[in-house]
mmCIF file of C-alpha atoms in Angstrom:
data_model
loop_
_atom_site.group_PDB
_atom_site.id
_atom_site.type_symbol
_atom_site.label_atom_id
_atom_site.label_comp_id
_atom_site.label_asym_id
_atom_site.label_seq_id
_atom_site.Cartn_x
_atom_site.Cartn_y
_atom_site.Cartn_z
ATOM 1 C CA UNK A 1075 8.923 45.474 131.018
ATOM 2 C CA UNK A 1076 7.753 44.567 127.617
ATOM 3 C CA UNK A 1077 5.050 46.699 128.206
ATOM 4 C CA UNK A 1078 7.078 49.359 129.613
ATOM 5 C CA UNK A 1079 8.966 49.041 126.046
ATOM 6 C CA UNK A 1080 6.337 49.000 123.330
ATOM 7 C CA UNK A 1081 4.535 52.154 125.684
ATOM 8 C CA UNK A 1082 8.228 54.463 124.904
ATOM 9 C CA UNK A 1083 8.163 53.056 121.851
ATOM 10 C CA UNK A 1084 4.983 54.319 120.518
ATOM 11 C CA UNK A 1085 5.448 58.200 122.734
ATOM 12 C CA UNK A 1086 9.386 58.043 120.470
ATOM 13 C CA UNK A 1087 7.732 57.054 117.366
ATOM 14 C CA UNK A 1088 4.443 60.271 117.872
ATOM 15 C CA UNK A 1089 7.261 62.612 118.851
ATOM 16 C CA UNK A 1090 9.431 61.223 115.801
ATOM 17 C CA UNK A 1091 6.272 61.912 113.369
ATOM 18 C CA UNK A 1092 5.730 65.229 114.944
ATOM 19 C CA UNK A 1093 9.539 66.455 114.869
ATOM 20 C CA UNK A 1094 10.224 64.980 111.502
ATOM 21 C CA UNK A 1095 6.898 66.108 109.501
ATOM 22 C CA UNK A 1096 7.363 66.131 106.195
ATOM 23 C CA UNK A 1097 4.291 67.952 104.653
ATOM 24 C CA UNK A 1098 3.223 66.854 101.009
ATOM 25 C CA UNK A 1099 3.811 68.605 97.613
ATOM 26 C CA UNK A 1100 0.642 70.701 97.567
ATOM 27 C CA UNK A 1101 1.390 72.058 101.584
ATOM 28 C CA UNK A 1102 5.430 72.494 100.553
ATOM 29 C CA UNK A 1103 4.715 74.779 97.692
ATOM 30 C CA UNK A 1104 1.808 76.681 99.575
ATOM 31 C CA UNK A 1105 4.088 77.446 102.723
ATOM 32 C CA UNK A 1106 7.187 77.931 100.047
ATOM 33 C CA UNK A 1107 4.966 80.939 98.301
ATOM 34 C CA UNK A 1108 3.621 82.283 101.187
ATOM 35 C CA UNK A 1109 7.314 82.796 102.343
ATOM 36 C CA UNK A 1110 8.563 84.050 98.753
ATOM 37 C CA UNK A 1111 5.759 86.339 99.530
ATOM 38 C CA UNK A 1112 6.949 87.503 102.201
ATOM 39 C CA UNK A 1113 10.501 88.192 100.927
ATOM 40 C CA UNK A 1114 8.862 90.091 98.088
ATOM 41 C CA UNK A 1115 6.896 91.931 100.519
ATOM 42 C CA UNK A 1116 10.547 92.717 102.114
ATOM 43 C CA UNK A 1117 11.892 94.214 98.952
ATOM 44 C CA UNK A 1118 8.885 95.963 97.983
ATOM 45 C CA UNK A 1119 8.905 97.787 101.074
ATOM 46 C CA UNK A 1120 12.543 98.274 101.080
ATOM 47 C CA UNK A 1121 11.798 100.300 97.680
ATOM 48 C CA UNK A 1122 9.132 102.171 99.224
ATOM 49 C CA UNK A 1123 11.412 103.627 101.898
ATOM 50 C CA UNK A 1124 13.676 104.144 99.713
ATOM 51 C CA UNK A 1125 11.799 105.687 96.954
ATOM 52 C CA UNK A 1126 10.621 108.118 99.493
ATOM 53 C CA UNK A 1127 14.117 108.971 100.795
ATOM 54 C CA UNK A 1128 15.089 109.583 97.278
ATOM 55 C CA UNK A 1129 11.990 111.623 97.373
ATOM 56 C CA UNK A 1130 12.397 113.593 100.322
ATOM 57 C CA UNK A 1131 16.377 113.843 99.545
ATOM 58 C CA UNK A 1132 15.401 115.646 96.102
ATOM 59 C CA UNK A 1133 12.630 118.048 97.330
ATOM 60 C CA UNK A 1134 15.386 119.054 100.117
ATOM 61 C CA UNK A 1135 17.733 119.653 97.566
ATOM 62 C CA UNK A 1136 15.791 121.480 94.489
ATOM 63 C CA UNK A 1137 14.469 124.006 97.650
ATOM 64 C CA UNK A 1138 17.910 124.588 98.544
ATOM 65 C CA UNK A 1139 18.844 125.265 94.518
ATOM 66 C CA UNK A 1140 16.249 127.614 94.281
ATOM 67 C CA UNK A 1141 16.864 129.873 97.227
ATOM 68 C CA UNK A 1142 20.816 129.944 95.660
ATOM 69 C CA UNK A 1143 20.803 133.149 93.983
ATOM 70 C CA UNK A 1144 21.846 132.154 90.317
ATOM 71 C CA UNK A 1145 23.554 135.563 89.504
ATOM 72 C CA UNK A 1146 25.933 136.480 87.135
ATOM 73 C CA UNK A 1147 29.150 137.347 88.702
ATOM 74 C CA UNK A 1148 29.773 140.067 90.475
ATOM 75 C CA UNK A 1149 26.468 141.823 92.194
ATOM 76 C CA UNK A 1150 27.151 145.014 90.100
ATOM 77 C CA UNK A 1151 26.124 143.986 86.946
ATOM 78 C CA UNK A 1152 22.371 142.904 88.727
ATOM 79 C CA UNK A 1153 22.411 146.333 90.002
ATOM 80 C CA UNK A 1154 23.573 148.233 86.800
ATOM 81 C CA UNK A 1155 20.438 147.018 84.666
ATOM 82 C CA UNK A 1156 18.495 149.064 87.397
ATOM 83 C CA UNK A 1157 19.488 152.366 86.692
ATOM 84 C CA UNK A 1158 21.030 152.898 82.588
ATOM 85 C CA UNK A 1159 24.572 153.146 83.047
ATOM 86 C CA UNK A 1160 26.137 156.120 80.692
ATOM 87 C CA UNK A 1161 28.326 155.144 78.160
ATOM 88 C CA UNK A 1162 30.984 156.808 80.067
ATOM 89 C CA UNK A 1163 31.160 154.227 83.066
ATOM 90 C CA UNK A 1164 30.838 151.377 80.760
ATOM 91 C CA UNK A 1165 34.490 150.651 80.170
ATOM 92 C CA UNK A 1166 34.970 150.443 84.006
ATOM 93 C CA UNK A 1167 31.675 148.338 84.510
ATOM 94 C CA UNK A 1168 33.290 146.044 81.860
ATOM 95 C CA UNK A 1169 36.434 145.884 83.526
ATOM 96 C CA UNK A 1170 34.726 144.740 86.804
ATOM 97 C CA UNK A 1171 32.947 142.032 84.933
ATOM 98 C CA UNK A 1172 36.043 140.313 83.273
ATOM 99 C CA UNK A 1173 38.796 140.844 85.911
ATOM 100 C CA UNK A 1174 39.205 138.791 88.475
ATOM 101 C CA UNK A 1175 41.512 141.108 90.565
ATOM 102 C CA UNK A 1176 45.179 142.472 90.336
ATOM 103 C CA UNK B 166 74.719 127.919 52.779
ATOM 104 C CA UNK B 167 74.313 124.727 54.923
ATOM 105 C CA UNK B 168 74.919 126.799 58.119
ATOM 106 C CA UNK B 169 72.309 128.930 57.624
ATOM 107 C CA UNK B 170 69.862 126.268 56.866
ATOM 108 C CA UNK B 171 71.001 124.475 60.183
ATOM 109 C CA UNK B 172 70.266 128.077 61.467
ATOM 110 C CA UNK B 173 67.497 128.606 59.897
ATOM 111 C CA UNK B 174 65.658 125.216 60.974
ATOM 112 C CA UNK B 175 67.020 125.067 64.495
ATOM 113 C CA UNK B 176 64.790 128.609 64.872
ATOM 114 C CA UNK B 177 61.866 126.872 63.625
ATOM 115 C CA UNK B 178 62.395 123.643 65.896
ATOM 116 C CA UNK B 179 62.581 126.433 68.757
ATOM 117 C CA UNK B 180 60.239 127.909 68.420
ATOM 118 C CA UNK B 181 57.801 125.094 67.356
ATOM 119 C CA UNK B 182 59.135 123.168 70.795
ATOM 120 C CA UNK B 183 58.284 125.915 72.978
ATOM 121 C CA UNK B 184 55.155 127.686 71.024
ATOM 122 C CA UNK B 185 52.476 126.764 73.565
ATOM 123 C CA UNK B 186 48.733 127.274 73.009
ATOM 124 C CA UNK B 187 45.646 126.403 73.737
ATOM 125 C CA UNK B 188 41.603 127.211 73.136
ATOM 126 C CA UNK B 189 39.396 126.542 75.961
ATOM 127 C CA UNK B 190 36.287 127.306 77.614
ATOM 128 C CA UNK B 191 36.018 128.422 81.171
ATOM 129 C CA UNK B 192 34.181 128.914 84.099
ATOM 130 C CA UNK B 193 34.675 131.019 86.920
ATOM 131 C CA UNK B 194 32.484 130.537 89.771
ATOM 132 C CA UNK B 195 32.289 132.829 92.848
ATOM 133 C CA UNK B 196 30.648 131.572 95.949
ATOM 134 C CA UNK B 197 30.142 133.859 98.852
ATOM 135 C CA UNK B 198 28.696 132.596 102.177
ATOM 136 C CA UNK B 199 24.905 133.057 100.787
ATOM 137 C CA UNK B 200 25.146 133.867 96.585
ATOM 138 C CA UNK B 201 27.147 132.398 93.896
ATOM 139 C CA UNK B 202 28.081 134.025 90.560
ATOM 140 C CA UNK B 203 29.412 133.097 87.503
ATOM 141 C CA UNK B 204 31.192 133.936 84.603
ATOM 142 C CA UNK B 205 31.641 131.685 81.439
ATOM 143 C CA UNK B 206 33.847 132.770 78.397
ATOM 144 C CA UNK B 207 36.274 130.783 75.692
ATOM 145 C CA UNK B 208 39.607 131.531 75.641
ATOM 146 C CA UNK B 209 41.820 131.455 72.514
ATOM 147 C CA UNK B 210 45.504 131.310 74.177
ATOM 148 C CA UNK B 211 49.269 131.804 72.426
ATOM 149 C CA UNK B 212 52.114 132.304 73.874
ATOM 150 C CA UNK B 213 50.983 135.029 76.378
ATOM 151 C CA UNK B 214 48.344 136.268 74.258
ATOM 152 C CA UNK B 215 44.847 135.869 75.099
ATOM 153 C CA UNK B 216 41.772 136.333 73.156
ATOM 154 C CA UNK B 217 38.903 135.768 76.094
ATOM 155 C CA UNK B 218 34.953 135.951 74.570
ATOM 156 C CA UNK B 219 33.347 136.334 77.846
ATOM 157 C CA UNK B 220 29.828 135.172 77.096
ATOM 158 C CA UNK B 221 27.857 135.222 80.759
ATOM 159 C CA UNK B 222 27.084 137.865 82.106
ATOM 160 C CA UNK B 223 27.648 140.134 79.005
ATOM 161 C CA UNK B 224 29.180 139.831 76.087
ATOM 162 C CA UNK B 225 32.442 141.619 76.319
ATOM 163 C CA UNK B 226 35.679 140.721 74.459
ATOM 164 C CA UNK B 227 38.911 141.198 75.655
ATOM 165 C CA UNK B 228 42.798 141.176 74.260
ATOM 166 C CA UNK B 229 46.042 140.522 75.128
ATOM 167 C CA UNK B 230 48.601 141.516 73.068
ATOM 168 C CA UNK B 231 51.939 141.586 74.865
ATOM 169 C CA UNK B 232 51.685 144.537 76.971
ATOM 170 C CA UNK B 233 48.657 145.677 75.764
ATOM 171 C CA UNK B 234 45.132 145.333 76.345
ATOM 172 C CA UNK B 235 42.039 145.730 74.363
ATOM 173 C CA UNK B 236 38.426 145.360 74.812
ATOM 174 C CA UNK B 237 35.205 145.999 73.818
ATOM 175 C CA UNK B 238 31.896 144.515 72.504
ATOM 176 C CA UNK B 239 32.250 144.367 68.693
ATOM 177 C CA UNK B 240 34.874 143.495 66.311
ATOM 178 C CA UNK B 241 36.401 147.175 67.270
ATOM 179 C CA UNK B 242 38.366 146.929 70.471
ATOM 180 C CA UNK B 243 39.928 149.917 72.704
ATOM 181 C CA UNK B 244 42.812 150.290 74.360
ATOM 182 C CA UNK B 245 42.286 149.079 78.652
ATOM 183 C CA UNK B 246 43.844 148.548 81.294
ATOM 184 C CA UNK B 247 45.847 145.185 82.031
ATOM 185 C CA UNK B 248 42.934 142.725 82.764
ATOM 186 C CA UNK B 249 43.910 139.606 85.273
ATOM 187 C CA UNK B 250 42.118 136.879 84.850
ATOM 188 C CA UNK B 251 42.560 133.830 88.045
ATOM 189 C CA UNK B 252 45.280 132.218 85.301
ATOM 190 C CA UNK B 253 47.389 135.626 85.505
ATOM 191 C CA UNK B 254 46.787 135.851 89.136
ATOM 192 C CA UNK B 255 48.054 132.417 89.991
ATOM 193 C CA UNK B 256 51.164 133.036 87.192
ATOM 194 C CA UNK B 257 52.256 136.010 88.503
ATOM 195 C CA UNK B 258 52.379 135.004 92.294
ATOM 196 C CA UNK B 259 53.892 131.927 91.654
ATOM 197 C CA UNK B 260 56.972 133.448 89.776
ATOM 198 C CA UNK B 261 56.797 136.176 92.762
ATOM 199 C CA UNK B 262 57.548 133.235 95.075
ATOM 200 C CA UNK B 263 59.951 131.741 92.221
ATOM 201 C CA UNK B 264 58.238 128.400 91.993
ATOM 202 C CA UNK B 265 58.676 126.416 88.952
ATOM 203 C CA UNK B 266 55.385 126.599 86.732
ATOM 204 C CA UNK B 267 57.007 123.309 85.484
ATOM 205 C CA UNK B 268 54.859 121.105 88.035
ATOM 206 C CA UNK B 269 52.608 118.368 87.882
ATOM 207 C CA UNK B 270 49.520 118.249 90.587
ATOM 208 C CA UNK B 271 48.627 121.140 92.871
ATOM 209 C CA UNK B 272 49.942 123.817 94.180
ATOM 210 C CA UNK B 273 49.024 126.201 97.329
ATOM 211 C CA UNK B 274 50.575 130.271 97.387
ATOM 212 C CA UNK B 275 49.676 131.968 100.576
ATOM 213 C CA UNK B 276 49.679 135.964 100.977
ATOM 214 C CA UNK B 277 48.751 137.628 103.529
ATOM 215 C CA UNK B 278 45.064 138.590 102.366
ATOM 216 C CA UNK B 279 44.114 135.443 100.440
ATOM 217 C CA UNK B 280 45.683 131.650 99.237
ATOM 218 C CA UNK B 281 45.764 130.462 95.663
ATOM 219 C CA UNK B 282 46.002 126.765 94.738
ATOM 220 C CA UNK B 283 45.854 125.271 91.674
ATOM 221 C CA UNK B 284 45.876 122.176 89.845
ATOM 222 C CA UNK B 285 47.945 121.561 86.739
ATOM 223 C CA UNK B 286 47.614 117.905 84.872
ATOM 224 C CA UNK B 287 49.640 116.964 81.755
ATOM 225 C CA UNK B 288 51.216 120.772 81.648
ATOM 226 C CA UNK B 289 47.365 121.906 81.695
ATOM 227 C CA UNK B 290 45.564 124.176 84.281
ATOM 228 C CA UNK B 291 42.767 122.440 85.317
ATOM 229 C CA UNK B 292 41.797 124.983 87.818
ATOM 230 C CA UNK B 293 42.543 127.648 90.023
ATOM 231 C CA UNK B 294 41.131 128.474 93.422
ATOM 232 C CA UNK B 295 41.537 131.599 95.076
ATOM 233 C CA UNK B 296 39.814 132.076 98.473
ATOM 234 C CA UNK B 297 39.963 135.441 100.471
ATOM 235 C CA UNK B 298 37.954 135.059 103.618
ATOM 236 C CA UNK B 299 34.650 133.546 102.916
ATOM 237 C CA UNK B 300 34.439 134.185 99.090
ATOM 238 C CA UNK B 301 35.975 131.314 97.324
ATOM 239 C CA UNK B 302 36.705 132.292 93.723
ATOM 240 C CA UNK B 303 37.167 129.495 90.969
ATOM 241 C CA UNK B 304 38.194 129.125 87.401
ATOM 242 C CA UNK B 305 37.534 125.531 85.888
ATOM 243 C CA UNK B 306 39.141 124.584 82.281
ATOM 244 C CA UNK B 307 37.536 122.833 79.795
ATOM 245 C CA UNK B 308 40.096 121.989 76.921
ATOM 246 C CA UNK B 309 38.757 121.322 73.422
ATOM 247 C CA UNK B 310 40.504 121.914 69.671
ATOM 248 C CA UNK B 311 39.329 124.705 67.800
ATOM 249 C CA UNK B 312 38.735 124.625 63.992
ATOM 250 C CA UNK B 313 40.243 128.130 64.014
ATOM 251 C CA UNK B 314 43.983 129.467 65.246
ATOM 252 C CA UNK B 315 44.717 132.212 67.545
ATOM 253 C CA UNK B 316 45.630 134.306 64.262
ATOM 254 C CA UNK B 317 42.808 133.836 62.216
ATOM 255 C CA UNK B 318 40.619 134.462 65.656
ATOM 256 C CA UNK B 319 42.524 137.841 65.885
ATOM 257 C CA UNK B 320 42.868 139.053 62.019
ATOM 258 C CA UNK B 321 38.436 139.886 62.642
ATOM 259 C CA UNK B 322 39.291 142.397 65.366
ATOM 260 C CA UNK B 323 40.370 146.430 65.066
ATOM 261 C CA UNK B 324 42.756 147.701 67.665
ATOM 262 C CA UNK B 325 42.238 151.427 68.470
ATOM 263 C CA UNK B 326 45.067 152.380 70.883
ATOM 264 C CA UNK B 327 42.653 154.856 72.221
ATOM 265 C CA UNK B 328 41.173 154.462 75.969
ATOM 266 C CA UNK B 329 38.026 155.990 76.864
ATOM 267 C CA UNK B 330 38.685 156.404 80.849
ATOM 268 C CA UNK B 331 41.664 158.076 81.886
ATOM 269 C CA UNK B 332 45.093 156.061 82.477
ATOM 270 C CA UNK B 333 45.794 157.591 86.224
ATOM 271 C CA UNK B 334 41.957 155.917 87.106
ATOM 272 C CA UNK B 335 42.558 152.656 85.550
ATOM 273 C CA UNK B 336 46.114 152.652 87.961
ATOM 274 C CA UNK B 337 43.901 153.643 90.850
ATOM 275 C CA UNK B 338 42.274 150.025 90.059
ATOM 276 C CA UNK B 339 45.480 148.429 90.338
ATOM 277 C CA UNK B 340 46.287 149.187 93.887
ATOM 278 C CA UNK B 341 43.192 146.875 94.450
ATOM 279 C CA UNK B 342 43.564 142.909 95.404
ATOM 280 C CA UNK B 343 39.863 143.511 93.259
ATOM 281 C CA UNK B 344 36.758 145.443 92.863
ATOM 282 C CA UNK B 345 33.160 145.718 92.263
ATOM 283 C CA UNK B 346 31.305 148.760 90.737
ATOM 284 C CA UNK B 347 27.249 149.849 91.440
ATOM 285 C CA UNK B 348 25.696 152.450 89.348
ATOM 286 C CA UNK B 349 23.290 154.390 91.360
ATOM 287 C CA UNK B 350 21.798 158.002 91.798
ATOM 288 C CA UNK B 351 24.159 158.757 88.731
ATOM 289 C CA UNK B 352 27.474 157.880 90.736
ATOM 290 C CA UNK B 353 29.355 154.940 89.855
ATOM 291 C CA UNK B 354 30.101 153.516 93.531
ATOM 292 C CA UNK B 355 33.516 151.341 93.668
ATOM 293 C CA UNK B 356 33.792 148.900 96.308
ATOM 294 C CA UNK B 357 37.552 147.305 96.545
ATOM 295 C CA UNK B 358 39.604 145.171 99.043
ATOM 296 C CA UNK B 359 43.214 146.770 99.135
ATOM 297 C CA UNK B 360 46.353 144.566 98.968
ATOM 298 C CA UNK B 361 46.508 144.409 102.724
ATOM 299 C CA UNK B 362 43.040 143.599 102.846
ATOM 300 C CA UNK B 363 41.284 146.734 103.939
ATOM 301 C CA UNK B 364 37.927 147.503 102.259
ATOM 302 C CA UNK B 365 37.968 150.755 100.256
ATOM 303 C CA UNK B 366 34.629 152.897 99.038
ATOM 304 C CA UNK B 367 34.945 155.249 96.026
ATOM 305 C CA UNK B 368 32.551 157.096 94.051
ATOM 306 C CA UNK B 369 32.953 158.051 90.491
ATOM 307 C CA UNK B 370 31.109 161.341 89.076
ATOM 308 C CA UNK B 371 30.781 162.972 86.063
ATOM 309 C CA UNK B 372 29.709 165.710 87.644
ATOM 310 C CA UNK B 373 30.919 166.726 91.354
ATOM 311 C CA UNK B 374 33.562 165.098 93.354
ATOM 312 C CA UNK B 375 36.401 165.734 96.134
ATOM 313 C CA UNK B 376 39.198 164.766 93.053
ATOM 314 C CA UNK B 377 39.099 165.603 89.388
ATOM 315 C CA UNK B 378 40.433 162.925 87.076
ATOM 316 C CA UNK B 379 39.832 164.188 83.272
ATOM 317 C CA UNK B 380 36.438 164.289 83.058
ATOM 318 C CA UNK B 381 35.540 161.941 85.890
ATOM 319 C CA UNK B 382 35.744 163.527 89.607
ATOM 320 C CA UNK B 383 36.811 161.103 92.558
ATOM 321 C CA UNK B 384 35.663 160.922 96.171
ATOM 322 C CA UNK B 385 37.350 158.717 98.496
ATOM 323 C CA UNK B 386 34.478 157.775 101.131
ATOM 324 C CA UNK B 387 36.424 154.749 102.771
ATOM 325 C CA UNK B 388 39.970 154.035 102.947
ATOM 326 C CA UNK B 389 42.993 153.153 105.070
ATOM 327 C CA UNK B 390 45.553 155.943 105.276
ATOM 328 C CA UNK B 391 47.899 153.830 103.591
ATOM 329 C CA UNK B 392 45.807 153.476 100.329
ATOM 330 C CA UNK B 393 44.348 156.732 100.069
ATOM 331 C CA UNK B 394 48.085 158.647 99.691
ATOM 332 C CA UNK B 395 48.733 155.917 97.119
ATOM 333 C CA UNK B 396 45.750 157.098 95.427
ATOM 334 C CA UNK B 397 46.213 160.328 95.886
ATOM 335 C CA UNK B 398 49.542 160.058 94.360
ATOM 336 C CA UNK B 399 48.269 158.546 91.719
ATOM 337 C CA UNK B 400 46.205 161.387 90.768
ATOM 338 C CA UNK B 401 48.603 163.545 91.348
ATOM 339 C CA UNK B 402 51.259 162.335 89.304
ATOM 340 C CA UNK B 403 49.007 162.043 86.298
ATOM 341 C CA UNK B 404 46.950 165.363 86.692
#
């Protein structure tokens, strides 16, 4: 019986060690950084993706800009530096320009 | 004595209270389903008067001085046709329909061929929208002071009441909602949307055409039946 309790007593007391390691100063820090390290590793890649949305986002964007035809109002007045307008139609070109209906 | 001084300074409080002006710069950007165009110009504004110095696309100026209308592209301006800018579009609709320009927030009009809303904060535009099928057309204020007054804008400009198209053209224009104008193979090619919506096609010629208008000659190439006897009568009546 005695036996029986000093025998549990030592198993409870490995298992005890095992479950309630503490590890020292120099192993704490070393298993601290290498988990820091990891978070940092986290963000960093968090940026990454995200740097190369923003990327991707802007080239999408600019493309789309430049295929928007930045005109001046009105297609006519594109047109009229094609052929010299007489001074004639001018007034009427004009009007087309400014108005923005009746 | 005194009565005439109460007189005389009530006038002044009048019109001081209701003199309403302002000097602005705007932008007026059209978007159809696959371009967009603008226009940018400052506006110099008094009671119903308008000095507008359009500066993109071209540098036109244009006047309005009570009924009439001047412009040009130097300090000497020529009598035009009424010009209707977005503002004068959304004005007179809105007093069609009798609302109160007295409002505060936005406001939607609805005709048959197109629906106007704009926004109004502090008894300023702010903008006006117009959209007629897929071409949304809009005018954006920007509000700033001017060193200068509407009078000492207008005091550098000459007024010749002298137009260099002829009237009875210029009124074909206004049976249009709006128009656009092409210069090619020496005919000026009009392409309008009527007031019920209809597309219209006109060519203007110096030289040979169905119509003669002064010096111009007129062919109508597209047209509901409805808008071509209005035109027609407006040659008519003016030839």
């Amino acid at each position: 019986m005695k036996f029986d309790d000093e025998f549990y007593t030592k198993i409870i007391n490995i298992f005890a060690r095992r479950i309630n390691y503490t590890p020292g100063s120099l192993l704490e820090e070393k298993i601290i950084s290498q988990i820091r390290r990891r978070k940092r590793f986290n963000i960093t890649k968090i940026f990454v993706v995200m740097a190369i949305v923003v990327i991707f986002v802007t080239v999408v964007v600019f493309s789309n800009l430049n295929t928007v035809n930045q005109r001046s109002i009105y297609s006519s007045y594109e047109n009229n530096n094609i052929q010299e307008v007489p001074q004639k139609f001018e007034p009427i070109i004009d009007i087309s320009l400014v108005s923005d209906g009746f | 004595m005194k009565k005439f001084f109460v007189l005389f300074f009530f006038i002044i409080f009048t019109v001081l209270m209701f003199s309403f002006s302002y000097h602005a710069y705007r932008f007026v950007i059209e978007y159809t389903k696959d371009k967009q165009y603008t226009r940018y110009e400052e506006v110099y504004y008094k009671d119903g008067d308008k000095i507008v110095f359009v500066k993109i696309p071209r540098r036109i100026i244009w006047v309005k001085l009570g009924d009439k209308y001047y412009m040009g592209t130097s300090d000497k301006l020529k009598l035009c046709p009424p010009i209707k800018d977005l503002e004068d579009i959304f004005l007179e609709y809105a007093n069609s329909h009798g609302i109160s320009l007295d409002f505060n927030g936005e406001i939607t009009i609805s005709e048959k061929a197109f629906t106007l809303k704009a926004l109004k904060i502090d008894g300023l535009l702010r903008n006006v929208i117009r959209k007629f099928e897929d071409v949304i057309t809009e005018m954006q204020y920007i509000y700033t002071l001017s060193n200068y007054t509407f009078n000492e804008i207008l005091q550098n400009f000459k007024f010749i009441d002298k137009s260099e198209v002829p009237q009875s053209i210029y009124n074909i224009f206004n049976l249009f909602l709006w128009f656009n104008v092409e210069y090619e193979d020496d005919v000026l090619k009009v392409y309008a949307i009527d007031k019920d919506g209809e597309n219209i096609l006109l060519e203007i010629s110096d030289k040979s055409g169905d119509y003669q208008v002064g010096e111009y000659y007129l062919t109508i190439l597209e047209s509901s039946d409805k808008t071509r006897e209005e035109i027609l009568n407006e040659i008519s009546s003016n030839s």
